[in-house]
Short mmCIF file of N, CA and C in Angstrom, two decimals:
data_model
loop_
_atom_site.label_atom_id
_atom_site.label_comp_id
_atom_site.label_asym_id
_atom_site.label_seq_id
_atom_site.Cartn_x
_atom_site.Cartn_y
_atom_site.Cartn_z
N MET A 1 0.82 -1.24 -0.05
CA MET A 1 0.00 -0.01 0.02
C MET A 1 0.92 1.18 -0.04
N LEU A 2 0.51 2.15 -0.77
CA LEU A 2 1.35 3.49 -0.85
C LEU A 2 0.19 4.49 -1.39
N VAL A 3 0.61 5.74 -0.87
CA VAL A 3 -0.25 6.83 -1.18
C VAL A 3 -0.22 7.16 -2.71
N LYS A 4 -1.26 7.79 -3.27
CA LYS A 4 -1.36 8.15 -4.51
C LYS A 4 0.00 8.93 -5.09
N ARG A 5 0.41 8.50 -6.35
CA ARG A 5 1.46 9.39 -7.01
C ARG A 5 1.15 10.86 -6.98
N GLY A 6 2.03 11.66 -6.70
CA GLY A 6 1.93 13.12 -6.53
C GLY A 6 1.71 13.59 -5.18
N SER A 7 1.49 12.71 -4.21
CA SER A 7 1.36 13.08 -2.78
C SER A 7 2.78 13.47 -2.24
N SER A 8 3.70 12.86 -2.75
CA SER A 8 5.18 13.13 -1.96
C SER A 8 6.04 12.78 -3.04
N HIS A 9 7.11 13.62 -3.38
CA HIS A 9 8.24 13.54 -4.15
C HIS A 9 9.02 12.24 -3.74
N VAL A 10 9.33 12.11 -2.37
CA VAL A 10 10.06 10.93 -1.92
C VAL A 10 9.46 9.73 -2.12
N LEU A 11 8.04 9.70 -1.92
CA LEU A 11 7.12 8.29 -2.31
C LEU A 11 7.09 8.02 -3.62
N ASN A 12 7.18 9.28 -4.55
CA ASN A 12 6.99 8.94 -5.96
C ASN A 12 8.22 8.21 -6.52
N CYS A 13 9.64 8.74 -5.90
CA CYS A 13 10.81 8.01 -6.21
C CYS A 13 10.84 6.55 -5.73
N LEU A 14 10.21 6.24 -4.51
CA LEU A 14 10.22 4.88 -3.97
C LEU A 14 9.19 4.06 -4.92
N ARG A 15 8.12 4.69 -5.33
CA ARG A 15 7.28 3.98 -6.14
C ARG A 15 7.97 3.58 -7.53
N ASP A 16 8.75 4.55 -8.05
CA ASP A 16 9.34 4.45 -9.43
C ASP A 16 10.28 3.31 -9.20
N GLU A 17 11.08 3.19 -7.98
CA GLU A 17 12.07 2.19 -7.82
C GLU A 17 11.27 0.70 -7.84
N ILE A 18 10.16 0.71 -6.97
CA ILE A 18 9.43 -0.57 -7.09
C ILE A 18 9.13 -0.90 -8.45
N GLU A 19 8.49 -0.12 -9.11
CA GLU A 19 7.75 -0.31 -10.37
C GLU A 19 8.87 -0.87 -11.46
N THR A 20 10.08 -0.17 -11.39
CA THR A 20 11.17 -0.55 -12.36
C THR A 20 12.01 -1.75 -12.03
N LYS A 21 12.31 -1.96 -10.78
CA LYS A 21 13.28 -3.04 -10.23
C LYS A 21 12.59 -4.09 -9.78
N HIS A 22 11.24 -4.03 -9.42
CA HIS A 22 10.37 -5.07 -8.83
C HIS A 22 9.07 -5.16 -9.52
N PRO A 23 8.95 -5.44 -10.56
CA PRO A 23 7.67 -5.52 -11.46
C PRO A 23 6.56 -6.36 -10.94
N ARG A 24 7.01 -7.49 -10.30
CA ARG A 24 6.12 -8.36 -9.75
C ARG A 24 5.31 -7.97 -8.42
N ILE A 25 5.78 -6.80 -7.77
CA ILE A 25 5.14 -6.30 -6.83
C ILE A 25 3.93 -5.43 -7.09
N THR A 26 2.84 -5.62 -6.80
CA THR A 26 1.54 -4.85 -7.13
C THR A 26 1.25 -3.61 -6.12
N ILE A 27 1.33 -2.54 -6.40
CA ILE A 27 1.21 -1.41 -5.62
C ILE A 27 -0.35 -1.15 -5.54
N LEU A 28 -1.06 -1.21 -4.24
CA LEU A 28 -2.28 -0.79 -4.03
C LEU A 28 -2.32 0.65 -3.61
N GLU A 29 -2.80 1.43 -4.40
CA GLU A 29 -2.68 2.96 -4.08
C GLU A 29 -4.01 3.44 -3.20
N ILE A 30 -3.59 4.27 -2.24
CA ILE A 30 -4.67 4.70 -1.43
C ILE A 30 -5.00 6.16 -1.83
N PRO A 31 -6.04 6.61 -1.66
CA PRO A 31 -6.36 7.78 -2.11
C PRO A 31 -6.01 9.04 -1.32
N HIS A 32 -5.54 8.82 -0.11
CA HIS A 32 -5.09 10.02 0.66
C HIS A 32 -3.97 9.60 1.57
N PHE A 33 -3.60 10.35 2.55
CA PHE A 33 -2.53 10.03 3.48
C PHE A 33 -3.12 8.96 4.57
N TYR A 34 -2.27 8.23 5.24
CA TYR A 34 -2.59 7.35 6.17
C TYR A 34 -3.33 7.79 7.30
N ASP A 35 -4.30 6.90 7.59
CA ASP A 35 -5.12 7.25 8.87
C ASP A 35 -5.49 5.93 9.44
N THR A 36 -6.17 5.69 10.49
CA THR A 36 -6.43 4.51 11.16
C THR A 36 -7.23 3.56 10.22
N ASN A 37 -8.03 4.15 9.39
CA ASN A 37 -8.87 3.08 8.49
C ASN A 37 -7.90 2.53 7.65
N ILE A 38 -6.92 3.30 7.08
CA ILE A 38 -5.84 2.61 6.18
C ILE A 38 -5.16 1.54 7.03
N PHE A 39 -4.65 1.73 8.28
CA PHE A 39 -4.04 0.69 9.08
C PHE A 39 -4.95 -0.61 9.32
N ASN A 40 -6.12 -0.30 9.51
CA ASN A 40 -7.09 -1.22 9.70
C ASN A 40 -7.17 -2.23 8.38
N GLU A 41 -7.24 -1.54 7.39
CA GLU A 41 -7.38 -2.17 5.98
C GLU A 41 -6.17 -3.01 5.73
N CYS A 42 -4.96 -2.41 6.16
CA CYS A 42 -3.77 -3.11 5.76
C CYS A 42 -3.70 -4.27 6.62
N GLU A 43 -4.17 -4.34 7.90
CA GLU A 43 -4.14 -5.56 8.82
C GLU A 43 -5.21 -6.49 8.38
N GLN A 44 -6.36 -5.93 7.87
CA GLN A 44 -7.38 -6.83 7.42
C GLN A 44 -7.02 -7.71 6.06
N THR A 45 -6.23 -7.02 5.16
CA THR A 45 -6.19 -7.65 3.86
C THR A 45 -4.59 -8.43 3.86
N GLY A 46 -3.75 -8.05 4.88
CA GLY A 46 -2.58 -8.65 4.93
C GLY A 46 -1.59 -8.07 4.13
N CYS A 47 -1.87 -6.79 3.64
CA CYS A 47 -0.95 -6.07 2.74
C CYS A 47 0.32 -5.54 3.49
N ILE A 48 1.35 -5.11 2.71
CA ILE A 48 2.43 -4.45 3.30
C ILE A 48 2.28 -2.89 2.99
N MET A 49 2.53 -2.04 3.89
CA MET A 49 2.48 -0.57 3.67
C MET A 49 3.63 0.02 3.91
N GLU A 50 4.02 0.95 3.08
CA GLU A 50 5.20 1.92 3.42
C GLU A 50 4.68 2.89 4.42
N THR A 51 5.48 3.10 5.41
CA THR A 51 4.92 4.10 6.43
C THR A 51 6.27 4.71 7.17
N LEU A 52 5.97 5.71 8.00
CA LEU A 52 6.91 6.31 8.69
C LEU A 52 7.24 5.74 10.22
N ASP A 53 8.30 6.00 10.74
CA ASP A 53 8.48 5.45 12.12
C ASP A 53 7.48 6.06 13.03
N ILE A 54 7.00 7.20 12.78
CA ILE A 54 6.11 7.70 13.84
C ILE A 54 4.83 7.08 13.96
N TRP A 55 4.51 6.02 12.93
CA TRP A 55 3.18 5.31 12.93
C TRP A 55 3.33 4.07 13.57
N LYS A 56 4.64 3.77 14.16
CA LYS A 56 5.01 2.31 14.69
C LYS A 56 4.05 1.76 15.63
N ASP A 57 3.47 2.66 16.49
CA ASP A 57 2.68 2.24 17.67
C ASP A 57 1.19 2.59 17.28
N VAL A 58 0.68 2.86 16.19
CA VAL A 58 -0.59 3.25 15.83
C VAL A 58 -1.79 2.06 15.81
N HIS A 59 -1.14 0.83 15.59
CA HIS A 59 -2.15 -0.26 15.33
C HIS A 59 -1.52 -1.55 16.13
N PRO A 60 -2.24 -2.17 17.20
CA PRO A 60 -1.83 -3.07 17.86
C PRO A 60 -1.50 -4.48 17.07
N SER A 61 -1.99 -4.60 15.91
CA SER A 61 -1.80 -5.89 15.11
C SER A 61 -0.78 -5.64 13.94
N ILE A 62 -0.13 -4.52 13.89
CA ILE A 62 0.92 -4.22 12.70
C ILE A 62 2.17 -3.96 13.24
N VAL A 63 3.15 -4.71 12.67
CA VAL A 63 4.51 -4.48 13.05
C VAL A 63 5.21 -3.66 12.03
N THR A 64 6.12 -2.88 12.71
CA THR A 64 6.80 -1.73 11.88
C THR A 64 8.27 -2.27 11.72
N MET A 65 8.85 -2.30 10.55
CA MET A 65 10.13 -2.69 10.33
C MET A 65 11.03 -1.57 9.80
N PRO A 66 11.89 -1.03 10.47
CA PRO A 66 12.83 0.00 9.84
C PRO A 66 13.54 -0.59 8.53
N MET A 67 13.66 0.19 7.54
CA MET A 67 14.26 -0.28 6.27
C MET A 67 15.70 0.48 6.14
N GLU A 68 16.52 -0.08 5.60
CA GLU A 68 17.90 0.65 5.22
C GLU A 68 17.83 1.12 3.76
N TRP A 69 16.94 2.12 3.60
CA TRP A 69 16.88 2.80 2.21
C TRP A 69 17.42 4.04 2.23
N ASP A 70 17.69 4.54 1.01
CA ASP A 70 18.26 5.97 0.94
C ASP A 70 17.13 7.14 0.76
N TYR A 71 16.02 6.62 1.27
CA TYR A 71 14.87 7.72 1.17
C TYR A 71 14.74 8.30 2.47
N LYS A 72 14.56 9.64 2.51
CA LYS A 72 14.39 10.45 3.70
C LYS A 72 12.97 11.18 3.34
N MET A 73 12.19 11.07 4.41
CA MET A 73 11.05 11.89 4.41
C MET A 73 11.06 13.29 5.10
N PRO A 74 10.85 14.34 4.55
CA PRO A 74 10.97 15.61 5.16
C PRO A 74 9.68 15.82 6.09
N TYR A 75 10.01 16.53 7.16
CA TYR A 75 8.84 16.77 8.09
C TYR A 75 8.70 18.31 8.03
N GLY A 76 7.55 18.82 8.61
CA GLY A 76 7.16 20.18 8.42
C GLY A 76 6.22 20.23 9.62
N ILE A 77 5.84 21.65 9.76
CA ILE A 77 4.84 22.10 10.64
C ILE A 77 3.71 22.77 9.73
N VAL A 78 2.41 22.30 10.11
CA VAL A 78 1.28 22.72 9.35
C VAL A 78 0.38 23.67 10.32
N TYR A 79 0.07 24.81 9.87
CA TYR A 79 -0.87 25.78 10.66
C TYR A 79 -1.63 26.56 9.79
N ALA A 80 -2.61 27.18 10.26
CA ALA A 80 -3.59 28.01 9.53
C ALA A 80 -2.87 29.14 8.78
N LYS A 81 -3.48 29.54 7.59
CA LYS A 81 -2.98 30.70 6.92
C LYS A 81 -2.95 32.08 7.67
N LYS A 82 -3.97 32.02 8.53
CA LYS A 82 -3.98 33.30 9.57
C LYS A 82 -3.77 32.74 10.90
N PRO A 83 -2.53 32.49 11.42
CA PRO A 83 -2.34 31.93 12.65
C PRO A 83 -2.56 32.85 13.81
N SER A 84 -2.80 32.13 14.94
CA SER A 84 -3.05 33.00 16.21
C SER A 84 -1.61 33.69 16.49
N LYS A 85 -1.51 34.61 17.30
CA LYS A 85 -0.37 35.31 17.72
C LYS A 85 0.49 34.23 18.54
N GLN A 86 0.07 33.30 19.22
CA GLN A 86 0.75 32.32 19.91
C GLN A 86 1.56 31.28 18.93
N VAL A 87 0.82 30.96 17.77
CA VAL A 87 1.39 30.20 16.84
C VAL A 87 2.41 31.02 16.02
N GLN A 88 1.93 32.32 15.74
CA GLN A 88 3.01 33.13 15.15
C GLN A 88 4.43 33.22 15.96
N ASP A 89 4.36 33.47 17.32
CA ASP A 89 5.34 33.47 18.18
C ASP A 89 6.27 32.20 18.03
N PHE A 90 5.52 31.03 18.03
CA PHE A 90 6.17 29.64 17.98
C PHE A 90 7.05 29.63 16.82
N ILE A 91 6.40 29.81 15.68
CA ILE A 91 6.96 29.75 14.38
C ILE A 91 8.30 30.74 14.27
N SER A 92 8.15 31.78 14.93
CA SER A 92 9.20 32.65 14.93
C SER A 92 10.44 32.18 15.73
N ILE A 93 10.19 31.66 16.83
CA ILE A 93 11.04 31.02 17.75
C ILE A 93 11.73 29.71 16.89
N ILE A 94 11.03 28.92 16.12
CA ILE A 94 11.56 27.85 15.50
C ILE A 94 12.59 28.41 14.41
N GLN A 95 12.01 29.47 13.60
CA GLN A 95 12.83 29.95 12.42
C GLN A 95 14.16 30.77 12.93
N ASN A 96 14.13 31.32 14.24
CA ASN A 96 15.32 31.90 14.84
C ASN A 96 16.16 30.95 15.36
N ASN A 97 15.85 29.58 15.47
CA ASN A 97 16.70 28.57 16.09
C ASN A 97 17.03 27.55 15.19
N LEU A 98 16.61 27.71 13.90
CA LEU A 98 16.83 26.65 12.87
C LEU A 98 18.34 26.59 12.72
N GLY A 99 19.02 25.20 12.75
CA GLY A 99 20.41 25.20 12.62
C GLY A 99 21.22 25.43 13.82
N LYS A 100 20.47 25.80 15.10
CA LYS A 100 21.29 25.85 16.35
C LYS A 100 21.19 24.80 17.18
N GLY A 101 20.70 23.55 16.67
CA GLY A 101 20.66 22.29 17.48
C GLY A 101 19.58 22.23 18.44
N ILE A 102 18.28 22.95 18.07
CA ILE A 102 17.35 22.74 18.94
C ILE A 102 16.61 21.42 18.61
#
């Protein structure tokens, strides 16, 4: 299971590698990003799903195995286009401290 093409550049690269180097693997495309329903479907169908370490404890019947691949998934912060003063202050603190080892 893999999110649809175009959702992530990194996952597009992973998909390309699977499709070109492992043509016997069938990719089941999910229409959106992962949520508990997708994890339930994965468990019920016995599929393998590409996921991030942060999801490792989300489902009691799924095991997460770290992979030694050259793919790195960037993280970010999502907030409203018109953030509150507290969110603006928080973002400013992060921006001012990027690269300072925080």
